[in-house]
Amino acid sequence: MARKKIIAGNWKMNMTPSEAVELVNTLKPLVVTEEADVVFCVPSIDIIPAMEAAKGTNIQIGAENMYYEEKGAFTGEISPNMLTDVGVKYVIIGHSERREYFAETDETVNKKVLKAFEHGITPIICCGESLTQREQGITIDWIRQQIKIAFLNVTAEQAATAVIAYEPIWAIGTGKTATTEQAQEVCKAIRECIAEIYDEATAEAIRIQYGGSVNAATAPELFGQPDIDGGLVGGASLKPDFGKIVNYK
Ligand code: 13P
């Protein structure tokens, strides 16, 4: 069965709750499609108003982060039950900005991935190399390690439903998109890694996105690659251009 594309926006720390409602209202007629799942991952405080605004549309609202404990003395964190209680089905885990500024590691990513599955939330698991790592020629080794740790103790059934976002750090917010060849090469390697950990069927089912300066001009070629099943879009997801990215064909 062909994999359905998944095109997600990552709003990062942008949009107040009232701006979020406005943006959803602006984008909802532009992102109509039956060919892809469309997800807006928004700041925690925007989840409820964005969800209200997206009611009756094809837009699904996701979270940008989640903690791996059920509840308790973890000031400032958001729990899986808080997300599922309002109907959240997707959560970004291990974005490079969280790894860089908030001390996330492959190990905390794994804990969060396991917790998300336990609660029936689909994790969008981020991986990606730095420019130095790319120049050192260790990109594939690095990504394989990130993937192997992220999926520790994850079952094949769970893994088949996961989303992986390959986001080269040097391409995020820089306007410097990876070339189609670079993006396809790594996404293919990720699929092969999943096949090694699990089996071919799981590798064929899992969806792998590319992220990093995706825009309306670069989306068609990127999303047309055999191992790229859509994108995780930052800056351009806050603009009407996101409609063009979703309807890239
Ligand atoms: P940009 O699309 O702004 O480069 O951000 C990519 C990203 O980090 C999505 O998670």
PDB file of C-alpha atoms in Angstrom, residues 55-202:
ATOM      1  CA  LYS A  55     -13.030  21.902  13.757  1.00  0.00           C
ATOM      2  CA  GLY A  56     -14.687  20.429  10.691  1.00  0.00           C
ATOM      3  CA  THR A  57     -11.561  20.851   8.548  1.00  0.00           C
ATOM      4  CA  ASN A  58      -8.852  18.383   7.492  1.00  0.00           C
ATOM      5  CA  ILE A  59      -6.340  20.100   9.794  1.00  0.00           C
ATOM      6  CA  GLN A  60      -5.126  18.100  12.773  1.00  0.00           C
ATOM      7  CA  ILE A  61      -3.546  19.929  15.679  1.00  0.00           C
ATOM      8  CA  GLY A  62      -0.390  18.468  17.187  1.00  0.00           C
ATOM      9  CA  ALA A  63       1.976  19.405  19.995  1.00  0.00           C
ATOM     10  CA  GLU A  64       5.628  20.462  19.786  1.00  0.00           C
ATOM     11  CA  ASN A  65       6.780  18.588  22.869  1.00  0.00           C
ATOM     12  CA  MET A  66       5.604  16.347  25.690  1.00  0.00           C
ATOM     13  CA  TYR A  67       7.134  15.020  28.903  1.00  0.00           C
ATOM     14  CA  TYR A  68       7.736  11.326  29.529  1.00  0.00           C
ATOM     15  CA  GLU A  69       6.231  11.140  33.002  1.00  0.00           C
ATOM     16  CA  GLU A  70       2.497  10.743  33.674  1.00  0.00           C
ATOM     17  CA  LYS A  71       2.136  13.611  36.145  1.00  0.00           C
ATOM     18  CA  GLY A  72       3.647  15.262  39.155  1.00  0.00           C
ATOM     19  CA  ALA A  73       6.291  17.758  40.159  1.00  0.00           C
ATOM     20  CA  PHE A  74       7.655  18.673  36.733  1.00  0.00           C
ATOM     21  CA  THR A  75       7.065  22.408  36.614  1.00  0.00           C
ATOM     22  CA  GLY A  76       6.388  23.741  33.161  1.00  0.00           C
ATOM     23  CA  GLU A  77       5.969  20.404  31.427  1.00  0.00           C
ATOM     24  CA  ILE A  78       2.962  19.011  29.585  1.00  0.00           C
ATOM     25  CA  SER A  79       1.815  15.424  30.081  1.00  0.00           C
ATOM     26  CA  PRO A  80       0.541  12.880  27.559  1.00  0.00           C
ATOM     27  CA  ASN A  81      -2.903  12.827  29.208  1.00  0.00           C
ATOM     28  CA  MET A  82      -3.177  16.600  28.872  1.00  0.00           C
ATOM     29  CA  LEU A  83      -2.658  16.170  25.133  1.00  0.00           C
ATOM     30  CA  THR A  84      -4.976  13.201  24.608  1.00  0.00           C
ATOM     31  CA  ASP A  85      -7.697  14.809  26.751  1.00  0.00           C
ATOM     32  CA  VAL A  86      -8.123  17.525  24.113  1.00  0.00           C
ATOM     33  CA  GLY A  87      -7.709  15.134  21.191  1.00  0.00           C
ATOM     34  CA  VAL A  88      -4.062  15.629  20.199  1.00  0.00           C
ATOM     35  CA  LYS A  89      -2.830  12.772  17.988  1.00  0.00           C
ATOM     36  CA  TYR A  90       0.661  13.930  16.979  1.00  0.00           C
ATOM     37  CA  VAL A  91       3.615  15.256  18.951  1.00  0.00           C
ATOM     38  CA  ILE A  92       7.025  16.373  17.735  1.00  0.00           C
ATOM     39  CA  ILE A  93       9.755  14.633  19.729  1.00  0.00           C
ATOM     40  CA  GLY A  94      13.430  15.544  19.837  1.00  0.00           C
ATOM     41  CA  HIS A  95      13.504  18.580  17.579  1.00  0.00           C
ATOM     42  CA  SER A  96      17.094  19.800  17.214  1.00  0.00           C
ATOM     43  CA  GLU A  97      16.148  23.054  18.947  1.00  0.00           C
ATOM     44  CA  ARG A  98      15.001  21.070  21.986  1.00  0.00           C
ATOM     45  CA  ARG A  99      18.193  19.054  21.875  1.00  0.00           C
ATOM     46  CA  GLU A 100      20.304  22.219  21.627  1.00  0.00           C
ATOM     47  CA  TYR A 101      18.528  24.563  24.082  1.00  0.00           C
ATOM     48  CA  PHE A 102      16.658  22.210  26.413  1.00  0.00           C
ATOM     49  CA  ALA A 103      19.126  19.397  26.929  1.00  0.00           C
ATOM     50  CA  GLU A 104      17.158  16.698  25.139  1.00  0.00           C
ATOM     51  CA  THR A 105      19.208  13.600  24.400  1.00  0.00           C
ATOM     52  CA  ASP A 106      18.658  10.447  22.404  1.00  0.00           C
ATOM     53  CA  GLU A 107      17.740   8.807  25.708  1.00  0.00           C
ATOM     54  CA  THR A 108      15.025  11.343  26.646  1.00  0.00           C
ATOM     55  CA  VAL A 109      13.778  11.158  23.067  1.00  0.00           C
ATOM     56  CA  ASN A 110      13.402   7.375  23.448  1.00  0.00           C
ATOM     57  CA  LYS A 111      11.516   7.786  26.748  1.00  0.00           C
ATOM     58  CA  LYS A 112       9.153  10.299  25.162  1.00  0.00           C
ATOM     59  CA  VAL A 113       8.608   8.121  22.085  1.00  0.00           C
ATOM     60  CA  LEU A 114       7.681   5.137  24.280  1.00  0.00           C
ATOM     61  CA  LYS A 115       5.347   7.298  26.352  1.00  0.00           C
ATOM     62  CA  ALA A 116       3.658   8.769  23.296  1.00  0.00           C
ATOM     63  CA  PHE A 117       2.935   5.280  21.931  1.00  0.00           C
ATOM     64  CA  GLU A 118       1.660   4.154  25.317  1.00  0.00           C
ATOM     65  CA  HIS A 119      -0.943   6.923  25.039  1.00  0.00           C
ATOM     66  CA  GLY A 120      -1.798   6.399  21.400  1.00  0.00           C
ATOM     67  CA  ILE A 121      -0.106   9.587  20.245  1.00  0.00           C
ATOM     68  CA  THR A 122       1.927   9.402  17.026  1.00  0.00           C
ATOM     69  CA  PRO A 123       5.427  10.778  17.579  1.00  0.00           C
ATOM     70  CA  ILE A 124       7.099  12.819  14.869  1.00  0.00           C
ATOM     71  CA  ILE A 125      10.655  11.842  15.758  1.00  0.00           C
ATOM     72  CA  CYS A 126      13.308  14.317  14.660  1.00  0.00           C
ATOM     73  CA  CYS A 127      16.861  13.517  13.681  1.00  0.00           C
ATOM     74  CA  GLY A 128      19.534  15.419  11.820  1.00  0.00           C
ATOM     75  CA  GLU A 129      23.219  16.178  11.541  1.00  0.00           C
ATOM     76  CA  SER A 130      25.161  19.392  12.055  1.00  0.00           C
ATOM     77  CA  LEU A 131      27.158  21.005   9.263  1.00  0.00           C
ATOM     78  CA  THR A 132      30.393  19.789  10.891  1.00  0.00           C
ATOM     79  CA  GLN A 133      29.120  16.231  10.947  1.00  0.00           C
ATOM     80  CA  ARG A 134      28.131  16.450   7.283  1.00  0.00           C
ATOM     81  CA  GLU A 135      31.576  17.800   6.406  1.00  0.00           C
ATOM     82  CA  GLN A 136      33.203  15.021   8.413  1.00  0.00           C
ATOM     83  CA  GLY A 137      31.288  12.485   6.345  1.00  0.00           C
ATOM     84  CA  ILE A 138      29.540  10.922   9.344  1.00  0.00           C
ATOM     85  CA  THR A 139      25.959  11.941   8.530  1.00  0.00           C
ATOM     86  CA  ILE A 140      24.559   8.467   7.943  1.00  0.00           C
ATOM     87  CA  ASP A 141      26.358   6.949  10.957  1.00  0.00           C
ATOM     88  CA  TRP A 142      25.039   9.732  13.182  1.00  0.00           C
ATOM     89  CA  ILE A 143      21.457   9.465  11.951  1.00  0.00           C
ATOM     90  CA  ARG A 144      21.492   5.674  12.301  1.00  0.00           C
ATOM     91  CA  GLN A 145      22.577   6.046  15.918  1.00  0.00           C
ATOM     92  CA  GLN A 146      19.834   8.611  16.635  1.00  0.00           C
ATOM     93  CA  ILE A 147      17.238   6.315  15.063  1.00  0.00           C
ATOM     94  CA  LYS A 148      18.436   3.178  16.832  1.00  0.00           C
ATOM     95  CA  ILE A 149      18.263   4.838  20.248  1.00  0.00           C
ATOM     96  CA  ALA A 150      14.933   6.578  19.554  1.00  0.00           C
ATOM     97  CA  PHE A 151      13.340   3.217  18.691  1.00  0.00           C
ATOM     98  CA  LEU A 152      14.735   1.143  21.611  1.00  0.00           C
ATOM     99  CA  ASN A 153      11.929  -1.066  22.968  1.00  0.00           C
ATOM    100  CA  VAL A 154       9.452   0.256  20.409  1.00  0.00           C
ATOM    101  CA  THR A 155       7.520  -2.635  18.841  1.00  0.00           C
ATOM    102  CA  ALA A 156       7.295  -3.183  15.099  1.00  0.00           C
ATOM    103  CA  GLU A 157       3.536  -2.462  15.208  1.00  0.00           C
ATOM    104  CA  GLN A 158       4.217   0.872  16.889  1.00  0.00           C
ATOM    105  CA  ALA A 159       7.163   1.731  14.657  1.00  0.00           C
ATOM    106  CA  ALA A 160       5.058   1.173  11.540  1.00  0.00           C
ATOM    107  CA  THR A 161       2.795   4.060  12.607  1.00  0.00           C
ATOM    108  CA  ALA A 162       5.596   6.465  13.574  1.00  0.00           C
ATOM    109  CA  VAL A 163       6.721   9.503  11.639  1.00  0.00           C
ATOM    110  CA  ILE A 164      10.412  10.369  11.365  1.00  0.00           C
ATOM    111  CA  ALA A 165      11.481  13.869  10.390  1.00  0.00           C
ATOM    112  CA  TYR A 166      14.943  14.147   8.881  1.00  0.00           C
ATOM    113  CA  GLU A 167      16.036  17.721   9.515  1.00  0.00           C
ATOM    114  CA  PRO A 168      19.658  18.600   8.792  1.00  0.00           C
ATOM    115  CA  ILE A 169      20.457  21.234  11.413  1.00  0.00           C
ATOM    116  CA  TRP A 170      22.320  23.389   8.897  1.00  0.00           C
ATOM    117  CA  ALA A 171      19.157  23.635   6.788  1.00  0.00           C
ATOM    118  CA  ILE A 172      16.816  24.774   9.566  1.00  0.00           C
ATOM    119  CA  GLY A 173      15.801  28.415   9.361  1.00  0.00           C
ATOM    120  CA  THR A 174      18.771  29.182   7.138  1.00  0.00           C
ATOM    121  CA  GLY A 175      17.036  29.283   3.776  1.00  0.00           C
ATOM    122  CA  LYS A 176      19.518  26.578   2.791  1.00  0.00           C
ATOM    123  CA  THR A 177      17.459  23.546   1.776  1.00  0.00           C
ATOM    124  CA  ALA A 178      19.264  20.235   1.437  1.00  0.00           C
ATOM    125  CA  THR A 179      19.477  19.196  -2.182  1.00  0.00           C
ATOM    126  CA  THR A 180      16.902  16.672  -3.265  1.00  0.00           C
ATOM    127  CA  GLU A 181      19.681  14.082  -3.573  1.00  0.00           C
ATOM    128  CA  GLN A 182      20.994  14.747  -0.068  1.00  0.00           C
ATOM    129  CA  ALA A 183      17.503  14.551   1.442  1.00  0.00           C
ATOM    130  CA  GLN A 184      16.563  11.392  -0.452  1.00  0.00           C
ATOM    131  CA  GLU A 185      19.882   9.711   0.401  1.00  0.00           C
ATOM    132  CA  VAL A 186      19.405  10.148   4.144  1.00  0.00           C
ATOM    133  CA  CYS A 187      15.666   9.323   4.123  1.00  0.00           C
ATOM    134  CA  LYS A 188      16.496   6.122   2.242  1.00  0.00           C
ATOM    135  CA  ALA A 189      19.193   5.278   4.787  1.00  0.00           C
ATOM    136  CA  ILE A 190      16.686   5.833   7.597  1.00  0.00           C
ATOM    137  CA  ARG A 191      14.240   3.426   5.948  1.00  0.00           C
ATOM    138  CA  GLU A 192      17.016   0.853   5.572  1.00  0.00           C
ATOM    139  CA  CYS A 193      17.890   1.285   9.235  1.00  0.00           C
ATOM    140  CA  ILE A 194      14.237   0.644  10.192  1.00  0.00           C
ATOM    141  CA  ALA A 195      14.298  -2.482   8.002  1.00  0.00           C
ATOM    142  CA  GLU A 196      17.381  -3.685   9.860  1.00  0.00           C
ATOM    143  CA  ILE A 197      15.857  -3.051  13.289  1.00  0.00           C
ATOM    144  CA  TYR A 198      12.469  -4.516  12.350  1.00  0.00           C
ATOM    145  CA  ASP A 199      11.627  -5.836   8.885  1.00  0.00           C
ATOM    146  CA  GLU A 200      10.777  -4.725   5.349  1.00  0.00           C
ATOM    147  CA  ALA A 201       7.059  -4.318   6.065  1.00  0.00           C
ATOM    148  CA  THR A 202       7.718  -1.912   8.932  1.00  0.00           C
TER     149      THR A 202
END
